[in-house]
Coordinates of C-alpha atoms and ligand atoms in Angstrom, one line a residue:
X1 CA 81.3 134.7 134.7
X2 CA 82.8 133.7 130.8
X3 CA 81.5 133.4 127.8
X4 CA 82.4 131.6 124.8
X5 CA 84.5 128.6 125.1
X6 CA 85.6 127.1 128.5
X7 CA 88.6 124.9 127.9
X8 CA 89.2 123.4 132.2
X9 CA 93.1 121.7 132.6
X10 CA 95.6 124.1 130.6
X11 CA 97.8 121.8 129.8
X12 CA 98.9 120.3 126.2
X13 CA 95.4 119.1 125.9
X14 CA 93.5 121.8 126.5
X15 CA 96.0 123.6 125.2
X16 CA 95.9 121.6 121.5
X17 CA 92.2 122.3 122.1
X18 CA 93.1 126.0 122.4
X19 CA 94.1 125.7 119.2
X20 CA 92.6 124.1 117.1
X21 CA 89.5 126.1 117.6
X22 CA 90.9 128.6 116.0
X23 CA 92.5 127.4 113.4
X24 CA 89.1 125.6 112.7
X25 CA 87.8 128.8 112.6
X26 CA 86.9 129.9 115.6
X27 CA 86.7 133.5 116.5
X28 CA 85.1 133.3 119.9
X29 CA 86.4 134.0 123.6
X30 CA 88.0 130.5 125.1
X31 CA 88.7 130.8 128.9
X32 CA 92.0 128.6 129.9
X33 CA 91.2 127.2 133.8
X34 CA 94.0 125.2 135.3
X35 CA 94.8 124.3 138.9
X36 CA 99.2 124.5 137.7
X37 CA 99.6 128.6 138.1
X38 CA 101.8 127.6 135.1
X39 CA 101.5 128.4 131.2
X40 CA 101.0 125.0 129.6
X41 CA 104.4 123.1 129.5
X42 CA 105.2 118.9 128.3
X43 CA 105.1 116.7 131.5
X44 CA 107.8 113.8 129.1
X45 CA 111.2 115.8 129.7
X46 CA 110.4 115.8 133.2
X47 CA 111.6 111.4 134.0
X48 CA 113.9 112.3 131.2
X49 CA 116.6 114.7 131.1
X50 CA 114.5 118.0 132.5
X51 CA 115.2 116.1 135.6
X52 CA 118.1 115.9 135.4
X53 CA 118.8 119.7 134.7
X54 CA 116.1 120.5 137.8
X55 CA 119.2 120.0 140.0
X56 CA 120.4 123.3 139.4
X57 CA 117.8 125.3 137.6
X58 CA 114.9 127.7 140.2
X59 CA 111.4 125.8 139.3
X60 CA 110.9 129.3 137.1
X61 CA 114.2 128.2 135.1
X62 CA 112.6 124.7 134.8
X63 CA 109.4 125.8 133.9
X64 CA 111.5 128.2 131.0
X65 CA 113.0 124.4 130.0
X66 CA 110.1 122.7 129.3
X67 CA 106.8 125.6 128.2
X68 CA 105.1 124.9 125.0
X69 CA 105.3 127.3 122.8
X70 CA 102.4 129.2 122.4
X71 CA 101.2 129.6 118.5
X72 CA 100.8 132.9 117.7
X73 CA 97.3 131.5 115.7
X74 CA 96.0 131.1 119.5
X75 CA 95.3 134.5 119.2
X76 CA 93.9 135.7 122.9
X77 CA 92.6 133.6 125.0
X78 CA 92.1 134.5 128.8
X79 CA 94.0 132.4 132.0
X80 CA 92.4 131.2 134.1
X81 CA 96.0 130.4 136.0
X82 CA 96.2 129.6 139.9
X83 CA 92.0 128.4 139.6
X84 CA 91.0 124.9 139.9
X85 CA 87.7 124.0 138.7
X86 CA 84.8 122.8 141.9
X87 CA 81.8 121.7 140.3
X88 CA 80.1 121.9 137.1
X89 CA 75.8 122.0 136.4
X90 CA 75.9 120.6 132.7
X91 CA 72.4 121.5 131.9
X92 CA 73.4 124.9 132.7
X93 CA 76.3 125.0 131.4
X94 CA 78.4 126.6 134.3
X95 CA 81.5 126.5 136.3
X96 CA 82.8 126.5 139.8
X97 CA 86.3 127.5 140.8
X98 CA 87.8 128.1 143.8
X99 CA 87.3 131.3 144.3
X100 CA 83.4 131.0 144.2
X101 CA 84.0 132.3 140.6
X102 CA 81.1 130.8 137.6
X103 CA 81.9 130.4 134.8
X104 CA 78.8 130.1 131.9
X105 CA 79.7 128.7 128.4
X106 CA 78.6 128.5 124.7
X107 CA 81.3 124.8 124.6
X108 CA 82.8 123.2 126.9
X109 CA 86.6 121.3 126.9
X110 CA 87.2 118.8 129.6
X111 CA 91.4 118.8 129.7
X112 CA 92.1 117.8 133.2
X113 CA 94.3 114.6 132.6
X114 CA 95.4 112.5 135.9
X115 CA 96.9 112.6 138.9
X116 CA 99.3 110.1 140.2
X117 CA 98.0 107.5 142.3
X118 CA 99.5 106.7 145.9
X119 CA 100.4 103.2 147.8
X120 CA 98.4 101.9 151.0
X121 CA 101.8 102.1 152.7
X122 CA 102.0 104.8 155.9
X123 CA 105.6 106.4 156.8
X124 CA 108.2 108.1 155.8
X125 CA 105.9 110.8 154.2
X126 CA 108.7 113.9 153.9
X127 CA 111.4 111.3 151.5
X128 CA 108.0 110.1 149.6
X129 CA 107.7 111.7 146.0
X130 CA 105.2 111.5 142.5
X131 CA 105.6 112.7 139.3
X132 CA 103.6 114.6 137.9
X133 CA 103.2 117.9 137.2
X134 CA 107.1 120.8 137.6
X135 CA 106.9 121.2 140.9
X136 CA 107.1 117.2 141.7
X137 CA 109.5 117.1 139.4
X138 CA 111.6 119.7 140.9
X139 CA 111.7 118.7 144.5
X140 CA 112.6 114.6 143.3
X141 CA 115.2 116.7 141.4
X142 CA 116.6 118.1 144.5
X143 CA 116.7 114.4 146.5
X144 CA 118.1 113.7 143.6
X145 CA 122.4 113.4 144.1
X146 CA 124.5 111.6 144.0
X147 CA 125.1 107.8 146.2
X148 CA 121.3 108.5 146.8
X149 CA 119.6 105.0 147.0
X150 CA 115.7 105.8 145.4
X151 CA 113.6 103.0 145.6
X152 CA 110.8 103.4 143.0
X153 CA 107.5 101.8 143.7
X154 CA 106.3 100.3 139.8
X155 CA 107.5 99.6 136.5
X156 CA 105.9 101.3 133.6
X157 CA 107.1 104.1 131.8
X158 CA 107.7 106.8 135.0
X159 CA 109.2 104.8 136.9
X160 CA 111.8 102.6 134.1
X161 CA 112.6 106.1 132.8
X162 CA 113.5 108.0 136.4
X163 CA 114.8 104.5 137.2
X164 CA 117.6 104.7 134.0
X165 CA 117.9 109.3 134.5
X166 CA 118.6 108.5 138.8
X167 CA 121.2 105.5 137.7
X168 CA 122.7 108.1 135.5
X169 CA 123.3 110.7 138.1
X170 CA 125.0 108.1 140.5
X171 CA 121.6 107.3 143.0
X172 CA 120.8 103.3 143.2
X173 CA 118.4 102.6 142.0
X174 CA 115.5 99.1 143.3
X175 CA 112.4 98.9 141.5
X176 CA 109.3 97.6 142.8
X177 CA 106.8 96.0 140.6
X178 CA 104.2 92.3 141.2
X179 CA 104.2 92.0 137.7
X180 CA 106.4 89.9 136.2
X181 CA 108.9 92.4 134.4
X182 CA 109.4 96.3 133.3
X183 CA 105.5 96.9 131.3
X184 CA 104.5 93.9 130.6
X185 CA 101.2 95.0 130.4
X186 CA 102.7 97.1 126.9
X187 CA 105.4 95.0 125.2
X188 CA 103.9 90.8 126.1
X189 CA 106.7 88.8 128.4
X190 CA 109.8 88.2 125.6
X191 CA 110.2 91.9 124.6
X192 CA 109.9 92.6 128.5
X193 CA 112.0 90.6 129.0
X194 CA 114.7 92.1 127.7
X195 CA 114.0 95.4 128.4
X196 CA 114.6 94.0 131.8
X197 CA 118.1 92.5 131.6
X198 CA 118.5 96.2 129.7
X199 CA 117.7 98.1 133.3
X200 CA 119.8 95.7 135.1
X201 CA 123.3 95.6 133.0
X202 CA 122.7 99.4 133.1
X203 CA 123.0 98.8 137.4
X204 CA 119.4 98.6 138.3
X205 CA 117.7 96.2 140.4
X206 CA 114.6 94.9 140.5
X207 CA 112.6 93.3 142.6
X208 CA 109.2 91.6 140.4
X209 CA 106.4 89.6 140.9
X210 CA 105.8 91.4 143.9
X211 CA 104.8 94.3 146.8
X212 CA 105.4 97.5 149.0
X213 CA 103.7 96.0 152.3
X214 CA 105.4 98.7 155.3
X215 CA 107.7 101.4 154.8
X216 CA 109.8 101.7 158.2
X217 CA 110.7 105.5 159.7
X218 CA 112.7 106.2 162.5
X219 CA 111.7 108.4 165.6
X220 CA 111.7 111.1 163.3
X221 CA 109.3 110.1 161.1
X222 CA 112.7 110.0 158.7
X223 CA 112.1 107.1 155.8
X224 CA 114.3 104.0 156.5
X225 CA 113.3 100.5 154.5
X226 CA 111.2 99.6 152.4
X227 CA 109.8 95.6 153.6
X228 CA 108.4 93.6 150.3
X229 CA 106.0 91.3 151.2
X230 CA 109.4 88.3 149.4
X231 CA 110.8 89.4 153.0
X232 CA 113.3 91.4 151.5
X233 CA 114.0 94.7 152.6
X234 CA 116.2 97.5 151.4
X235 CA 117.5 100.2 152.9
X236 CA 116.3 104.1 151.2
X237 CA 116.9 107.8 151.3
X238 CA 114.2 108.4 148.7
X239 CA 110.5 106.6 147.9
X240 CA 109.2 107.1 144.2
X241 CA 105.5 106.2 144.3
X242 CA 104.9 105.5 140.0
X243 CA 102.3 103.3 140.6
X244 CA 99.8 105.0 137.3
X245 CA 97.8 107.9 137.7
X246 CA 93.6 108.4 138.6
X247 CA 91.5 110.4 136.0
X248 CA 90.6 114.1 137.6
X249 CA 87.0 114.1 137.3
X250 CA 85.7 115.0 140.9
X251 CA 85.1 117.7 139.4
X252 CA 81.8 116.9 136.9
X253 CA 80.6 114.7 140.3
X254 CA 76.8 114.5 139.9
X255 CA 75.7 115.3 135.9
X256 CA 74.5 112.0 135.0
X257 CA 77.8 111.4 132.4
X258 CA 80.0 108.4 132.8
X259 CA 82.8 108.9 134.6
X260 CA 84.1 105.3 136.1
X261 CA 87.7 105.5 135.1
X262 CA 88.6 109.4 132.6
X263 CA 85.0 110.7 130.6
X264 CA 83.4 108.5 128.6
X265 CA 82.4 109.7 125.8
X266 CA 82.4 109.0 121.5
X267 CA 85.2 108.8 119.0
X268 CA 84.8 112.1 117.5
X269 CA 85.4 113.2 122.1
X270 CA 81.9 114.6 122.3
X271 CA 80.0 113.5 125.9
X272 CA 76.6 111.5 125.7
X273 CA 74.4 114.0 126.6
X274 CA 76.1 116.6 125.6
X275 CA 76.7 117.7 122.8
X276 CA 78.7 121.4 123.2
X277 CA 81.0 119.4 125.6
X278 CA 83.9 117.5 124.8
X279 CA 86.0 115.7 126.5
X280 CA 90.1 115.3 125.0
X281 CA 93.6 113.3 126.3
X282 CA 94.4 111.7 129.1
X283 CA 90.8 111.8 130.7
X284 CA 89.3 111.3 127.4
X285 CA 87.6 107.8 127.5
X286 CA 86.8 106.6 123.8
X287 CA 86.2 104.5 121.7
X288 CA 88.0 104.0 118.2
X289 CA 86.9 102.6 115.5
X290 CA 90.4 102.2 113.8
X291 CA 90.2 99.2 116.7
X292 CA 87.3 98.5 118.5
X293 CA 83.7 99.7 119.8
X294 CA 85.7 99.7 123.2
X295 CA 86.0 102.7 125.6
X296 CA 89.7 103.3 126.9
X297 CA 91.7 106.3 128.5
X298 CA 95.3 105.9 126.8
X299 CA 97.7 107.8 128.2
X300 CA 99.6 109.7 125.4
X301 CA 100.7 112.3 124.8
X302 CA 100.4 111.9 121.2
X303 CA 96.4 111.3 122.0
X304 CA 95.9 115.0 123.2
X305 CA 96.6 116.3 121.1
X306 CA 94.8 113.6 118.2
X307 CA 91.9 113.7 120.2
X308 CA 91.8 117.5 120.5
X309 CA 91.7 118.3 116.6
X310 CA 88.9 116.1 116.3
X311 CA 86.8 117.3 119.6
X312 CA 87.5 120.6 118.5
X313 CA 85.5 120.1 115.1
X314 CA 82.7 118.0 116.9
X315 CA 82.3 120.8 119.4
X316 CA 82.4 123.7 116.8
X317 CA 80.2 121.9 114.3
X318 CA 77.9 121.8 116.9
X319 CA 78.1 124.9 118.1
X320 CA 76.9 125.6 114.2
X321 CA 80.0 127.8 114.4
X322 CA 81.1 125.8 110.9
X323 CA 84.7 124.2 111.8
X324 CA 87.3 124.2 108.1
X325 CA 87.9 121.0 108.3
X326 CA 84.2 118.4 107.7
X327 CA 83.5 115.9 110.8
X328 CA 83.5 113.3 108.4
X329 CA 87.1 114.0 107.1
X330 CA 88.3 113.9 110.1
X331 CA 92.0 112.2 110.4
X332 CA 91.4 108.7 111.6
X333 CA 92.5 109.2 115.7
X334 CA 96.3 106.8 115.7
X335 CA 97.6 106.3 119.2
X336 CA 101.2 105.8 119.0
X337 CA 104.0 107.5 122.4
X338 CA 108.0 107.3 122.6
X339 CA 109.7 106.2 126.1
X340 CA 114.0 107.3 126.5
X341 CA 115.3 104.7 129.4
X342 CA 119.2 104.6 129.4
X343 CA 120.8 105.0 125.4
X344 CA 117.3 103.5 123.4
X345 CA 114.4 104.8 122.6
X346 CA 110.9 102.5 122.8
X347 CA 108.4 103.1 120.1
X348 CA 105.2 101.9 119.7
X349 CA 102.1 102.7 117.6
X350 CA 98.8 101.3 117.4
X351 CA 97.2 99.3 120.4
X352 CA 99.4 96.7 121.0
X353 CA 98.3 95.5 124.2
X354 CA 95.1 94.7 123.0
X355 CA 96.8 92.0 120.8
X356 CA 96.5 88.4 121.4
X357 CA 100.1 87.1 120.0
X358 CA 103.7 88.9 119.1
X359 CA 106.1 88.1 115.8
X360 CA 108.8 90.6 116.1
X361 CA 109.0 92.2 112.4
X362 CA 112.5 93.7 112.3
X363 CA 115.9 92.2 114.5
X364 CA 115.8 89.4 116.7
X365 CA 116.0 89.3 121.2
X366 CA 118.5 86.2 121.1
X367 CA 121.4 88.8 121.7
X368 CA 118.8 91.3 123.9
X369 CA 118.4 95.3 124.1
X370 CA 121.2 96.8 122.1
X371 CA 121.9 100.7 122.4
X372 CA 122.4 100.9 118.1
X373 CA 119.9 97.8 116.6
X374 CA 116.6 97.7 115.5
X375 CA 114.4 95.5 117.4
X376 CA 110.4 95.6 116.3
X377 CA 107.5 93.3 117.0
X378 CA 103.6 93.1 115.7
X379 CA 100.9 92.6 118.4
X380 CA 97.9 91.0 116.8
X381 CA 94.2 90.2 117.2
X382 CA 92.5 87.1 116.0
X383 CA 95.9 87.7 113.5
X384 CA 95.4 91.1 112.2
X385 CA 98.2 93.3 113.5
X386 CA 97.2 96.0 116.6
X387 CA 100.3 97.4 117.4
X388 CA 104.2 98.1 117.1
X389 CA 106.8 98.3 119.5
X390 CA 110.7 99.1 118.3
X391 CA 113.7 99.9 120.0
X392 CA 116.2 101.5 117.9
X393 CA 113.5 102.4 114.4
X394 CA 113.4 106.3 114.5
X395 CA 113.7 105.9 111.1
X396 CA 111.6 103.4 110.4
X397 CA 108.7 104.7 111.8
X398 CA 107.1 106.3 108.7
X399 CA 106.9 102.5 107.5
X400 CA 104.9 100.8 110.2
X401 CA 103.1 103.1 110.7
X402 CA 101.6 102.3 106.6
X403 CA 101.6 99.1 107.9
X404 CA 99.4 99.0 110.6
X405 CA 97.0 101.8 108.3
X406 CA 97.1 99.1 106.2
X407 CA 95.9 96.7 108.3
X408 CA 93.7 98.1 110.0
X409 CA 91.7 99.7 107.2
X410 CA 91.9 96.7 105.8
X411 CA 90.4 94.7 108.6
X412 CA 88.4 97.8 108.8
X413 CA 86.9 96.9 104.8
X414 CA 86.5 93.1 105.4
X415 CA 83.5 93.3 108.1
X416 CA 81.0 96.4 106.6
Ligands
LIG1 C1 106.3 112.7 133.9 C2 105.7 112.1 132.5 C3 106.3 111.2 131.2 C4 105.2 112.0 130.6 N1 106.3 111.2 129.3 C5 105.8 111.2 128.2 C6 106.6 110.2 127.1 O1 108.5 110.3 127.3 N2 105.8 110.2 126.4 C7 104.4 110.0 125.8 O2 104.0 108.9 125.0 N3 103.4 110.2 127.4 C8 104.6 111.0 128.2 N4 104.3 111.2 128.9 C9 102.6 111.4 129.3 C10 101.8 112.8 128.6 O3 102.6 113.6 129.9 C11 100.7 112.9 129.3 O4 99.7 111.5 127.7 C12 100.5 114.6 128.2 O5 100.5 115.3 129.3 C13 98.0 114.5 128.6 O6 97.9 116.1 128.6 P1 96.7 116.0 129.4 O7 96.7 117.8 128.9 O8 95.2 115.0 128.7 O9 96.5 116.4 131.2 P2 97.2 116.3 131.9 O10 99.2 117.3 131.1 O11 97.5 115.7 132.7 O12 96.7 118.5 132.2 C14 96.0 118.3 132.6 C15 96.2 119.6 133.5 O13 94.8 119.6 133.9 C16 94.9 120.9 135.7 N5 93.9 120.7 136.3 C17 93.3 118.9 136.7 N6 92.1 119.5 137.7 C18 91.4 120.4 136.9 C19 90.2 121.3 137.9 N7 89.9 120.1 138.4 N8 90.5 122.8 137.2 C20 91.6 122.7 137.4 N9 92.5 122.9 136.1 C21 92.5 121.2 136.2 C22 95.8 119.7 136.1 O14 96.6 120.7 136.9 C23 97.2 119.5 134.6 O15 97.8 121.4 135.0 C24 104.5 111.2 130.7 C25 103.7 111.8 131.5 C26 104.8 112.0 132.7 C27 103.6 112.8 133.6

């Protein structure tokens, strides 16, 4: 039996929501429910340096290296860790946990994020890994020994980061994707082609425009080979499924809310029909007035932080507990991301993937991607800037942000 605000999902978006509620003046009870048995931690290092480090660390020590600090402003909160929400009754403001506890709430924050998708092909189960959480990373790390042959299904961010980390550890890395280049759906083809060549120069092998058709195992069930639809067979010790994620919404079934791909909510993060419920982070599918009225889920670290900030103001306004920030004064949510692959940092801002054309803004790709030169691509829809992706452009980020906001806010004024 809880009361006050219950936050389901005790990772980045859940923790930031609790902090923002406190910053906005909420002094009532906060309960954080989390399926994982750990205090909140940061996921991005799990495909990068922390994955290398994890080979020589205990699970507990790995958690310490990635744990998110608990800020003093969080004050007193109740943690229900190692507990999963299994059902909810939004009309009666109640959720049920896997140990049978029923928690009542006055306000609810949905922050249950995503889980990894699996390939629809069987075989070699004990050498197959995913990379979404701390346990996944620790288990995978134990197999990343020098000379190990690792096949990665999926050339998205996690697949590419893992390819770089595993190559650096002396593994032989093959990456498979149905697309013609890594991250092509985010970066567009000239940029993605250059990224492909950059990885290849570092020793990663790619098999593109193809799918995993079959996974062969020996008589003891150990993984042997991965066969592709283009006829190639790859000897494999470890297979990592990095083919994307799906939202954790099963516990919200039966409430009549739209959970077709995450939780559909408004641009202020409120869930339609339930003013005392907000959705934040990777699970939230919301429209962003800076761009258009299409609802999208955005799987970036900064979205967890920014939706928590907006959502806290919305929730407290609804609960009649005047937040310190007026809803009309909340800052716009500006998506941004970074990705570390070998010696480059890719940084993006805005929504490059909605663009219909691209134009280089800084540098050129003629010599390919280098470890030190700046390159930045502008992404345009109907001639208006919607996003910028750069490599080695850390110092330019404030300029790119201003450029993007100028373009988006000008577009806004012209259409109103
Ligand atoms: C390996 C990896 C690397 C990444 N690297 C980058 C990067 O470089 N840059 C970047 O911008 N972003 C990166 N991201 C994305 C970023 O980490 C996410 O956007 C962020 O973690 C989203 O936070 P969240 O709290 O919304 O969801 P999550 O972090 O997924 O947390 C959801 C939590 O809810 C819990 N939960 C689920 N169901 C229930 C339930 N029914 N009851 C209770 N608890 C439940 C889960 O166990 C989990 O702890 C990376 C993600 C991963 C996995």
